[in-house]
mmCIF file of C-alpha atoms and ligand atoms in Angstrom:
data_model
loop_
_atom_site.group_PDB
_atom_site.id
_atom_site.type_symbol
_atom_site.label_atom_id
_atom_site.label_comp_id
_atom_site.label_asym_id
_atom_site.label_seq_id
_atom_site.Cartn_x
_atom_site.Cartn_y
_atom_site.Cartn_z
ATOM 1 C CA UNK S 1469 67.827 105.434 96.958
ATOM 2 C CA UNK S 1470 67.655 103.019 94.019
ATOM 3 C CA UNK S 1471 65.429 104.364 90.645
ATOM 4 C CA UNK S 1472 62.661 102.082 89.185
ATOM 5 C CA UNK S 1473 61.331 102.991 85.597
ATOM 6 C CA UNK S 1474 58.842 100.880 86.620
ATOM 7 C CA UNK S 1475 57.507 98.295 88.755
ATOM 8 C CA UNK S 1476 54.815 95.529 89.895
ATOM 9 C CA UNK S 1477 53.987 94.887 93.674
ATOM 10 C CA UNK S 1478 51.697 92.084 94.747
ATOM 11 C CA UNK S 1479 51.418 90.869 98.360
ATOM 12 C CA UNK S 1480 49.064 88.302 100.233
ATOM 13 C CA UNK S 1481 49.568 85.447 98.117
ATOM 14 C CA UNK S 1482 48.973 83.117 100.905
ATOM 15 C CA UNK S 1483 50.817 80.497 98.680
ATOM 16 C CA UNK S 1484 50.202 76.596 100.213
ATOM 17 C CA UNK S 1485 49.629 73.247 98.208
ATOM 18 C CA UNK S 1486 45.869 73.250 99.218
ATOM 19 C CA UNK S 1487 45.251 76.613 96.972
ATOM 20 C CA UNK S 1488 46.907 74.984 93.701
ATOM 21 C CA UNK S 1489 45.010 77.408 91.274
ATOM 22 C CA UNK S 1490 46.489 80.823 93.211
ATOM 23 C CA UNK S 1491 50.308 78.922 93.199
ATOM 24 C CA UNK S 1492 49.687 78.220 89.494
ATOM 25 C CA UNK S 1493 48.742 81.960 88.681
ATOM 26 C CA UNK S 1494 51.522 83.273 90.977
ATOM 27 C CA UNK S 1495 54.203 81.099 88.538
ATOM 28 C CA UNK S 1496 52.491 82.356 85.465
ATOM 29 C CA UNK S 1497 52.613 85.865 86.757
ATOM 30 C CA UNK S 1498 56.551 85.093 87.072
ATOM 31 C CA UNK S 1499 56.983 83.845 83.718
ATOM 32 C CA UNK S 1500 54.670 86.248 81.517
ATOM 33 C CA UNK S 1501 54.004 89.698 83.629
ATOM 34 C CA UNK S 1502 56.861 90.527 85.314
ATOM 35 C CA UNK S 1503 58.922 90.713 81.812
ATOM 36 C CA UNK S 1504 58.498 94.667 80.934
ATOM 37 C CA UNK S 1505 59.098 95.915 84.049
ATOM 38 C CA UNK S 1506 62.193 97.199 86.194
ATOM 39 C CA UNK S 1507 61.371 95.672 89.703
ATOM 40 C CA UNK S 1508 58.915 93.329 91.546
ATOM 41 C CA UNK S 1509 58.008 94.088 95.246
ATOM 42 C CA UNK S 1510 56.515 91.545 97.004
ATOM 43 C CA UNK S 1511 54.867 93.322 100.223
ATOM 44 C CA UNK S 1512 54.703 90.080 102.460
ATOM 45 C CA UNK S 1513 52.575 87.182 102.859
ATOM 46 C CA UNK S 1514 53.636 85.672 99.978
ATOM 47 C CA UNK S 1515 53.342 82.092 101.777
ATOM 48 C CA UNK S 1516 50.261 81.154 103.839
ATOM 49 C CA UNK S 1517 52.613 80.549 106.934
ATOM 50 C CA UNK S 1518 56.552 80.295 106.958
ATOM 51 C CA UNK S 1519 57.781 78.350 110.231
ATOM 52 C CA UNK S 1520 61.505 78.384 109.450
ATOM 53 C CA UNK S 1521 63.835 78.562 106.408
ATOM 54 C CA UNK S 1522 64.637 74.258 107.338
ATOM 55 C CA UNK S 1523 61.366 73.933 107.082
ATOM 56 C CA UNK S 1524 61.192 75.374 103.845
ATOM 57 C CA UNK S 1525 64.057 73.654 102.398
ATOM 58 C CA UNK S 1526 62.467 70.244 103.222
ATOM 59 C CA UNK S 1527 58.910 71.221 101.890
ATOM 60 C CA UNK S 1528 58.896 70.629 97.609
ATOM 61 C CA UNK S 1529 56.079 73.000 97.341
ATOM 62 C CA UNK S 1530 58.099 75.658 99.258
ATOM 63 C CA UNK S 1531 61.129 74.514 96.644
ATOM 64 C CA UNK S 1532 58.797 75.131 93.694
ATOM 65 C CA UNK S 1533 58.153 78.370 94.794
ATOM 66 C CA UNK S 1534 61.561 79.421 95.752
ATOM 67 C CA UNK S 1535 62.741 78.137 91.864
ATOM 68 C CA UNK S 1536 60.294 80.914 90.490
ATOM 69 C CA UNK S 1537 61.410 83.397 92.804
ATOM 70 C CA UNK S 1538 65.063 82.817 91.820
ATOM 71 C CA UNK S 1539 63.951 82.955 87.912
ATOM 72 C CA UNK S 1540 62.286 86.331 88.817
ATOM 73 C CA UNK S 1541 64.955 87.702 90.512
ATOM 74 C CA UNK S 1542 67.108 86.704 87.350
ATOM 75 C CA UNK S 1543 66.047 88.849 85.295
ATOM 76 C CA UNK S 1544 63.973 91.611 87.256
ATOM 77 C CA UNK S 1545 65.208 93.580 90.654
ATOM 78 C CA UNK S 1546 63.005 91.461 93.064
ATOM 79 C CA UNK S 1547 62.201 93.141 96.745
ATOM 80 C CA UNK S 1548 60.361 91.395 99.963
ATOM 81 C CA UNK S 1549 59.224 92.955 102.810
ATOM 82 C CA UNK S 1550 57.814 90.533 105.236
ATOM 83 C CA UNK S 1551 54.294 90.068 106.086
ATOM 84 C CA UNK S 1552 52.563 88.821 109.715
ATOM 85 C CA UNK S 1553 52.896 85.111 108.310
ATOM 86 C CA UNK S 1554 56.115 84.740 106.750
ATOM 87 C CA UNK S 1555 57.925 87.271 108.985
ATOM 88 C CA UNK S 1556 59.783 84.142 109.842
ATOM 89 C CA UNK S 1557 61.826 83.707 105.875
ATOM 90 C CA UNK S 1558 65.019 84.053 107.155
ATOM 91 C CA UNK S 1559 68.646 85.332 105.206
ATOM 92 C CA UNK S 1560 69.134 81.767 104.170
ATOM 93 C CA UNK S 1561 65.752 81.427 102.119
ATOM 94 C CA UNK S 1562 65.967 84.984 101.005
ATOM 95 C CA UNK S 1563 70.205 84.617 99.764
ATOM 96 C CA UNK S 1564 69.038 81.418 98.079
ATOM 97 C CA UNK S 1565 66.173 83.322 96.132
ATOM 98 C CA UNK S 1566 68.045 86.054 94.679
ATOM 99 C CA UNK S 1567 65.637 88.878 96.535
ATOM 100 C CA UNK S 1568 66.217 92.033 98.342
ATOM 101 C CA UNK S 1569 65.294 91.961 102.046
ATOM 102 C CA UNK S 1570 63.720 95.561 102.617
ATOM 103 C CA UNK S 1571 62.504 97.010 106.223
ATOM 104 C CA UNK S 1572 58.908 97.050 106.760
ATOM 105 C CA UNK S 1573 58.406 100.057 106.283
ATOM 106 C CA UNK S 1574 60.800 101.563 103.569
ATOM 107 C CA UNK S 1575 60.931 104.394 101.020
ATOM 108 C CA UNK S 1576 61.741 103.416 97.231
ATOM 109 C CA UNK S 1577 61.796 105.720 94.166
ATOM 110 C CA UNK S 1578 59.533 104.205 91.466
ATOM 111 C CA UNK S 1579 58.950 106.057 88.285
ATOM 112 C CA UNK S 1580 60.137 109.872 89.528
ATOM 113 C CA UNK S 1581 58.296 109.512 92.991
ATOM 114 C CA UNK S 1582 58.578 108.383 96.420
ATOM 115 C CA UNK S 1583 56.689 105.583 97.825
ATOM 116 C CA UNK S 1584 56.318 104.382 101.322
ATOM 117 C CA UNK S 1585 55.519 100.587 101.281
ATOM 118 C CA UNK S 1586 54.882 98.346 103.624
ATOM 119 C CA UNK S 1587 53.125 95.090 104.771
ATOM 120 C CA UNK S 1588 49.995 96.968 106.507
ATOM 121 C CA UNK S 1589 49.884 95.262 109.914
ATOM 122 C CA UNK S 1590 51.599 97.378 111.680
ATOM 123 C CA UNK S 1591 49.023 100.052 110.922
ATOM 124 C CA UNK S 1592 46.035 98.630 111.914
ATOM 125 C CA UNK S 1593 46.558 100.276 115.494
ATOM 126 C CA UNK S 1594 42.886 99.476 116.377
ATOM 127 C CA UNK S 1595 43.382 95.607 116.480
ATOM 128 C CA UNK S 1596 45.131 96.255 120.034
ATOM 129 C CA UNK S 1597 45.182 92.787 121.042
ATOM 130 C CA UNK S 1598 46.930 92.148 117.491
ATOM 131 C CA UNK S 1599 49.453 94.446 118.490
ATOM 132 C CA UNK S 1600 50.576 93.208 121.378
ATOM 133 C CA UNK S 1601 51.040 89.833 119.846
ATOM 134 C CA UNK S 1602 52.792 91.319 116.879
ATOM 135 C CA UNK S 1603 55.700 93.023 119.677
ATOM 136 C CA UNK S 1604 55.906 89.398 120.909
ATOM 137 C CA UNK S 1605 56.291 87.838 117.915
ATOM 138 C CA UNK S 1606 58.884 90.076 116.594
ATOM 139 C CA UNK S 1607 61.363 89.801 119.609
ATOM 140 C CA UNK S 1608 64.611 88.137 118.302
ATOM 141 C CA UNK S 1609 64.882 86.225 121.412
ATOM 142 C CA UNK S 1610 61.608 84.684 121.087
ATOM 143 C CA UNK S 1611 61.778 84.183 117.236
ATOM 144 C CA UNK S 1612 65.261 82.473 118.148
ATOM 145 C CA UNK S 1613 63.924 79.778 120.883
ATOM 146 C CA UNK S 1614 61.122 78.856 118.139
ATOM 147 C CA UNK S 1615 63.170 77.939 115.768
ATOM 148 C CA UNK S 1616 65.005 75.749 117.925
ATOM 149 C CA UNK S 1617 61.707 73.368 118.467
ATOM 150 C CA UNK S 1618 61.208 70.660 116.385
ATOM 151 C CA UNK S 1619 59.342 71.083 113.075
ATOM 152 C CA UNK S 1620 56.407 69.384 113.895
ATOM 153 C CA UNK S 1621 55.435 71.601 116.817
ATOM 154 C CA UNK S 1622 56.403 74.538 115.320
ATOM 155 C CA UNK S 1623 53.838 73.333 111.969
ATOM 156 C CA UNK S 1624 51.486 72.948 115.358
ATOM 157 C CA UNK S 1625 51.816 76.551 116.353
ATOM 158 C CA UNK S 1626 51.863 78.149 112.682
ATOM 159 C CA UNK S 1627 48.287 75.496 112.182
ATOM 160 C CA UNK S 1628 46.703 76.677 115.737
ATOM 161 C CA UNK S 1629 47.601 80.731 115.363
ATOM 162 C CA UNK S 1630 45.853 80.829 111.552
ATOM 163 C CA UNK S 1631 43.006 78.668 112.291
ATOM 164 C CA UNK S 1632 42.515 81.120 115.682
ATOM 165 C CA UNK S 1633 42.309 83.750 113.482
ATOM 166 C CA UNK S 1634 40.563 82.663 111.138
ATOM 167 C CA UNK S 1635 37.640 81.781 113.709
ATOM 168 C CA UNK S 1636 38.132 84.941 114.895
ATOM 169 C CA UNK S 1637 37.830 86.651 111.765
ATOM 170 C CA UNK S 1638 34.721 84.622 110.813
ATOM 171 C CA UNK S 1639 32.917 85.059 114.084
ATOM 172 C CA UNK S 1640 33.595 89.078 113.911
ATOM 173 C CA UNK S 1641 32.432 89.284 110.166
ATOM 174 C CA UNK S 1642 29.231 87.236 111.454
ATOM 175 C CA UNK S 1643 28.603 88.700 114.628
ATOM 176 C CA UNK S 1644 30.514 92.150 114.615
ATOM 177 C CA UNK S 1645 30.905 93.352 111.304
ATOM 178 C CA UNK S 1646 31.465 96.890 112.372
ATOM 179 C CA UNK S 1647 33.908 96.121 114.814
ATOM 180 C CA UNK S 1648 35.320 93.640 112.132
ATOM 181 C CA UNK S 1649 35.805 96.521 109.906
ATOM 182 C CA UNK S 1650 36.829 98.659 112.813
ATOM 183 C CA UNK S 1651 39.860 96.600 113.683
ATOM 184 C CA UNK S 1652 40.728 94.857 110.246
ATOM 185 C CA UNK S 1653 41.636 97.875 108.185
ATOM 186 C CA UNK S 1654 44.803 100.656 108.644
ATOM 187 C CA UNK S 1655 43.924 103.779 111.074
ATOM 188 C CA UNK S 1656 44.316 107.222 109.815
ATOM 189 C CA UNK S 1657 46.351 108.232 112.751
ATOM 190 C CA UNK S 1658 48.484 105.205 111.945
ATOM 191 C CA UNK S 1659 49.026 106.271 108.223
ATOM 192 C CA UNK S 1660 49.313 109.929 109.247
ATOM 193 C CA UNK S 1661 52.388 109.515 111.539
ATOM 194 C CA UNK S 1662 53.782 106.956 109.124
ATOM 195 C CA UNK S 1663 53.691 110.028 106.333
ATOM 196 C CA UNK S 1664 54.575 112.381 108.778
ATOM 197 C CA UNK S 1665 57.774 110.646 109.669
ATOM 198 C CA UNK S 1666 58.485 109.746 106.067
ATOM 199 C CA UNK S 1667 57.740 113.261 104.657
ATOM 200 C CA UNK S 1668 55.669 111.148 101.897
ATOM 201 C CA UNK S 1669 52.759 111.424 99.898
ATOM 202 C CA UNK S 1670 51.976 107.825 98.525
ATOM 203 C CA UNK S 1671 51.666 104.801 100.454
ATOM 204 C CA UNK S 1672 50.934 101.204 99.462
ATOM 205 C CA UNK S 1673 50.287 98.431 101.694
ATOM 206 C CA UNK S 1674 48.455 94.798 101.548
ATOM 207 C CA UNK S 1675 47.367 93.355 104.153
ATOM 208 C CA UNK S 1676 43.681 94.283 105.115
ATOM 209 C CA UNK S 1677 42.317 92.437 101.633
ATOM 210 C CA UNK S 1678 40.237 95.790 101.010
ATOM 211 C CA UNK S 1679 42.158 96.270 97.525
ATOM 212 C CA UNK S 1680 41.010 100.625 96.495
ATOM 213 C CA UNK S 1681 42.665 103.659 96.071
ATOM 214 C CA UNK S 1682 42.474 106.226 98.572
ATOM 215 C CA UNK S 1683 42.862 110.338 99.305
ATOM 216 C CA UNK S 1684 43.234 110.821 102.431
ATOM 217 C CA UNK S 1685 44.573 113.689 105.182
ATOM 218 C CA UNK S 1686 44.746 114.866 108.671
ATOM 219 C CA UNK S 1687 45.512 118.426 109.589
ATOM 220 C CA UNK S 1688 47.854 119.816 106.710
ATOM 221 C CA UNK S 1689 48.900 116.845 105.487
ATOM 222 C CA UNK S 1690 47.727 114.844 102.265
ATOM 223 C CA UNK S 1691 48.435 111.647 100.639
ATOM 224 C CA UNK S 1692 47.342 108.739 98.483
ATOM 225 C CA UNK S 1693 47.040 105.518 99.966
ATOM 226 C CA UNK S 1694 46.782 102.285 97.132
ATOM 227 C CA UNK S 1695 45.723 98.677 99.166
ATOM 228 C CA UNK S 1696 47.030 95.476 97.343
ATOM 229 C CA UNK S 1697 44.258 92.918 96.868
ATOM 230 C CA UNK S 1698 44.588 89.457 97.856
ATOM 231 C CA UNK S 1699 44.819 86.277 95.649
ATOM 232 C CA UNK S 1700 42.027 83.384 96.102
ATOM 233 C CA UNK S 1701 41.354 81.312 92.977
ATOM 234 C CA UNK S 1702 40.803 78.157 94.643
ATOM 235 C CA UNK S 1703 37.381 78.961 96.686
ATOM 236 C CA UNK S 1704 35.409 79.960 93.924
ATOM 237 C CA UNK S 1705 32.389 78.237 95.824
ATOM 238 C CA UNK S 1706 32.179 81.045 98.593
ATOM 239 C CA UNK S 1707 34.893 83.658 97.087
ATOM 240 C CA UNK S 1708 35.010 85.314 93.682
ATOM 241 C CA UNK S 1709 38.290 84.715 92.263
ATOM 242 C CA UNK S 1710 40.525 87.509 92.952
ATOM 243 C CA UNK S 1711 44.035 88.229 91.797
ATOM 244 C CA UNK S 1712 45.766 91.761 91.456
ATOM 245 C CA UNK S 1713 49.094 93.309 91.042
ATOM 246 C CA UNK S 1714 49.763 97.383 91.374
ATOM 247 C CA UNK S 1715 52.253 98.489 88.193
ATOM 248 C CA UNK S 1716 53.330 101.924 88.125
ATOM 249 C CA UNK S 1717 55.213 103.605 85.348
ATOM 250 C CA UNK S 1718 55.661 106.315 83.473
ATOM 251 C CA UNK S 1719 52.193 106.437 82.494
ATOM 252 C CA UNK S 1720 51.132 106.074 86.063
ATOM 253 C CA UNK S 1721 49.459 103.551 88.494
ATOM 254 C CA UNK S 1722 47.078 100.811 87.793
ATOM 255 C CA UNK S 1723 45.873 97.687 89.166
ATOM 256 C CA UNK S 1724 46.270 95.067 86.702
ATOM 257 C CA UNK S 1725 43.702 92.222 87.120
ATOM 258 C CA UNK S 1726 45.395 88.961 86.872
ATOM 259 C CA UNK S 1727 41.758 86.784 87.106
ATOM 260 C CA UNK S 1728 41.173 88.160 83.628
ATOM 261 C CA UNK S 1729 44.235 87.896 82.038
ATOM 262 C CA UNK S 1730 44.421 84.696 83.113
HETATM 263 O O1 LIG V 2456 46.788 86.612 109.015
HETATM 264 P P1 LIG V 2456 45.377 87.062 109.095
HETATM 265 O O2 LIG V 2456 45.019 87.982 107.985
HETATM 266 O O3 LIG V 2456 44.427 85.896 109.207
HETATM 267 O O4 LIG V 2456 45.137 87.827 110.473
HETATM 268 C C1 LIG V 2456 46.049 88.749 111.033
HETATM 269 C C2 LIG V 2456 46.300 88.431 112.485
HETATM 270 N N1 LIG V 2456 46.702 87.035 112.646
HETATM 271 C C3 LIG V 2456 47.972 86.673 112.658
HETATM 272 C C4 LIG V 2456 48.293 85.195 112.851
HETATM 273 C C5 LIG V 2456 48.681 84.604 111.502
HETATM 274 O O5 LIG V 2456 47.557 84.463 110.682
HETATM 275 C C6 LIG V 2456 49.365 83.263 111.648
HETATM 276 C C7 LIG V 2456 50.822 83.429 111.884
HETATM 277 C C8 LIG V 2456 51.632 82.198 111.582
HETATM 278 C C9 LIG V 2456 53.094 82.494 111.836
HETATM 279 C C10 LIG V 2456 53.913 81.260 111.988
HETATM 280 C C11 LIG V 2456 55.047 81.371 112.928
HETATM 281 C C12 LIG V 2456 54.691 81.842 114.317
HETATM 282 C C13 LIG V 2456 55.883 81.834 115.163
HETATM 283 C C14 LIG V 2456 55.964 82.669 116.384
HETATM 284 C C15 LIG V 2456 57.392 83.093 116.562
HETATM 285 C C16 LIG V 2456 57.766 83.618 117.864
HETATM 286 O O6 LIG V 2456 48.912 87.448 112.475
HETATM 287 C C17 LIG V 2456 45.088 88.670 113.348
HETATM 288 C C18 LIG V 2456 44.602 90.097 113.103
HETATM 289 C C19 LIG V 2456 44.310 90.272 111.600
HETATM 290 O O7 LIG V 2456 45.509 90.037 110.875
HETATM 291 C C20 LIG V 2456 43.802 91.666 111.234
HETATM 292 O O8 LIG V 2456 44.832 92.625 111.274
HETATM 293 O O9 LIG V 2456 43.436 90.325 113.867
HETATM 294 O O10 LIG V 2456 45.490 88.610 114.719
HETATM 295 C C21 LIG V 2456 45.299 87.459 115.430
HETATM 296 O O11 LIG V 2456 44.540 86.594 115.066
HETATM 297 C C22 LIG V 2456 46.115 87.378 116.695
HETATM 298 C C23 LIG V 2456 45.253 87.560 117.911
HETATM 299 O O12 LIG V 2456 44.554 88.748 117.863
HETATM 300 C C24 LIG V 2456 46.090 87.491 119.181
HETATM 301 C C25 LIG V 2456 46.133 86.081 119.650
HETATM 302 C C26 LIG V 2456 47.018 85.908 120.850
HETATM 303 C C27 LIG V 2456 47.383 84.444 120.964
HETATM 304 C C28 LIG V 2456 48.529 84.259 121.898
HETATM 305 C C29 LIG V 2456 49.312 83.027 121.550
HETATM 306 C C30 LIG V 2456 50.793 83.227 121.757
HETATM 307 C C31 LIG V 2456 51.590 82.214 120.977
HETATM 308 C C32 LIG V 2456 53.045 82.603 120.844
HETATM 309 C C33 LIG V 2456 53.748 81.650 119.874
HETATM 310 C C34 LIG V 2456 55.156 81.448 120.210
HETATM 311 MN MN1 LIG V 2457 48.942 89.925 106.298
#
């Protein structure tokens, strides 16, 4: 396993011409934070949807995006690990970039310790009907016969599944918050066997938007569990502006707030 003095991770980005503010604040990040440190992980979701690296190459905003990444990756160690919406960035896109493809999950040695990252989907074992779409959209076969359609429907698709769940996620906020919380966040029993099977302490994930720090254990076992925020500058009207990264060095971990510093 690979040392890192030191490192940033960010995740759920959602990067898309209509948020031009959070794109703007993700290219400053790559010019002026990610300087002092040894690596970047990016823990998926860095695009708002990703329907095929063809697509990608044809899109200028996607360009723009893959020019910073290849700047990072220059002159810090860059990681990805794909998230539920960009699960779909493909060797090409990620050769062309300069980044490190990593498993969802994988261990990495930052600063002396072991970390477990990953996206954070996959844990969120109460979302069962999640789940089962997750398994389908993660067979090979399937992945392989929708990349084959043209790029309009497959733009179709990527529009239809987000603004399903975003309805969904609005109606269960309004109507259900406790089940909203119930089935939007990691499970213990999730994070428990993922520990378990890593013989780890410290987890980080993205994901669920609920950026904290947490101490958590079942049975005999312990660890800390750190939740990447989210990045929305661009809906200041109904969202505070939000913008994190996680750094851990030497002197520990921290979330560095990148609305401020802005
Ligand atoms: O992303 P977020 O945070 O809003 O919500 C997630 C879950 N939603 C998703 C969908 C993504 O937002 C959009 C994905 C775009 C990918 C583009 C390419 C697709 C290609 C397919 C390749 C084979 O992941 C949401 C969770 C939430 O997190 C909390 O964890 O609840 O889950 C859903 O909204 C999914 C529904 O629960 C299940 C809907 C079943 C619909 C079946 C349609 C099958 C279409 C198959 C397409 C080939
Ligand atoms: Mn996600």
């Amino acid at each position: 396993m690979q040392e890192h003095a030191s490192a940033l991770l960010i995740s759920d980005l959602h990067l898309t011409p209509s948020m031009p503010l959070t794109a703007q604040r993700f290219f400053d990040f790559v010019e002026k934070e990610t300087n002092q440190v040894d690596a970047v992980f990016i823990l998926g979701d860095l695009f708002e949807y990703w329907v095929g690296d063809d697509a990608g190459a044809r899109s200028p905003f996607q360009q723009e995006v893959l020019r910073a990444l290849t700047n990072l990756s220059s002159k810090t160690k860059t990681y990805y690990i794909h998230g539920n919406r960009d699960f779909l960035i493909g060797d090409q896109f990620i050769s062309k970039s300069g980044m490190t493809l990593l498993p969802d999950p994988s261990k990495v040695m930052i600063a002396g310790d072991e970390w477990v990252i990953s996206h954070g989907d996959a844990l969120c074992t109460n979302d069962l009907g999640y789940q089962v779409f997750r398994r389908w959209v993660r067979k090979p076969w399937l992945q392989k016969l929708f990349l084959r359609l043209p790029l309009q429907w497959r733009r179709g698709i990527a529009q239809t599944l987000r603004s399903n769940s975003t309805a969904k996620y609005d109606r269960a906020t309004r109507y259900t918050p406790e089940m909203a919380r119930f089935k939007g966040d990691v499970t213990l029993m999730a994070c428990a066997n993922l520990m378990g099977s890593y013989g780890s302490e410290r987890l980080i994930h993205g994901h669920t938007h609920l950026p904290a720090r947490h101490h958590e254990s079942m049975g005999n076992k312990e660890w800390q569990r750190w939740v990447l925020s989210d990045w929305d500058l661009d809906h200041p009207e109904t969202v505070l502006p939000k913008a994190s990264a996680l750094r851990i060095d030497t002197n520990g971990v921290r979330y560095i707030d990148l609305v401020k510093s802005s």
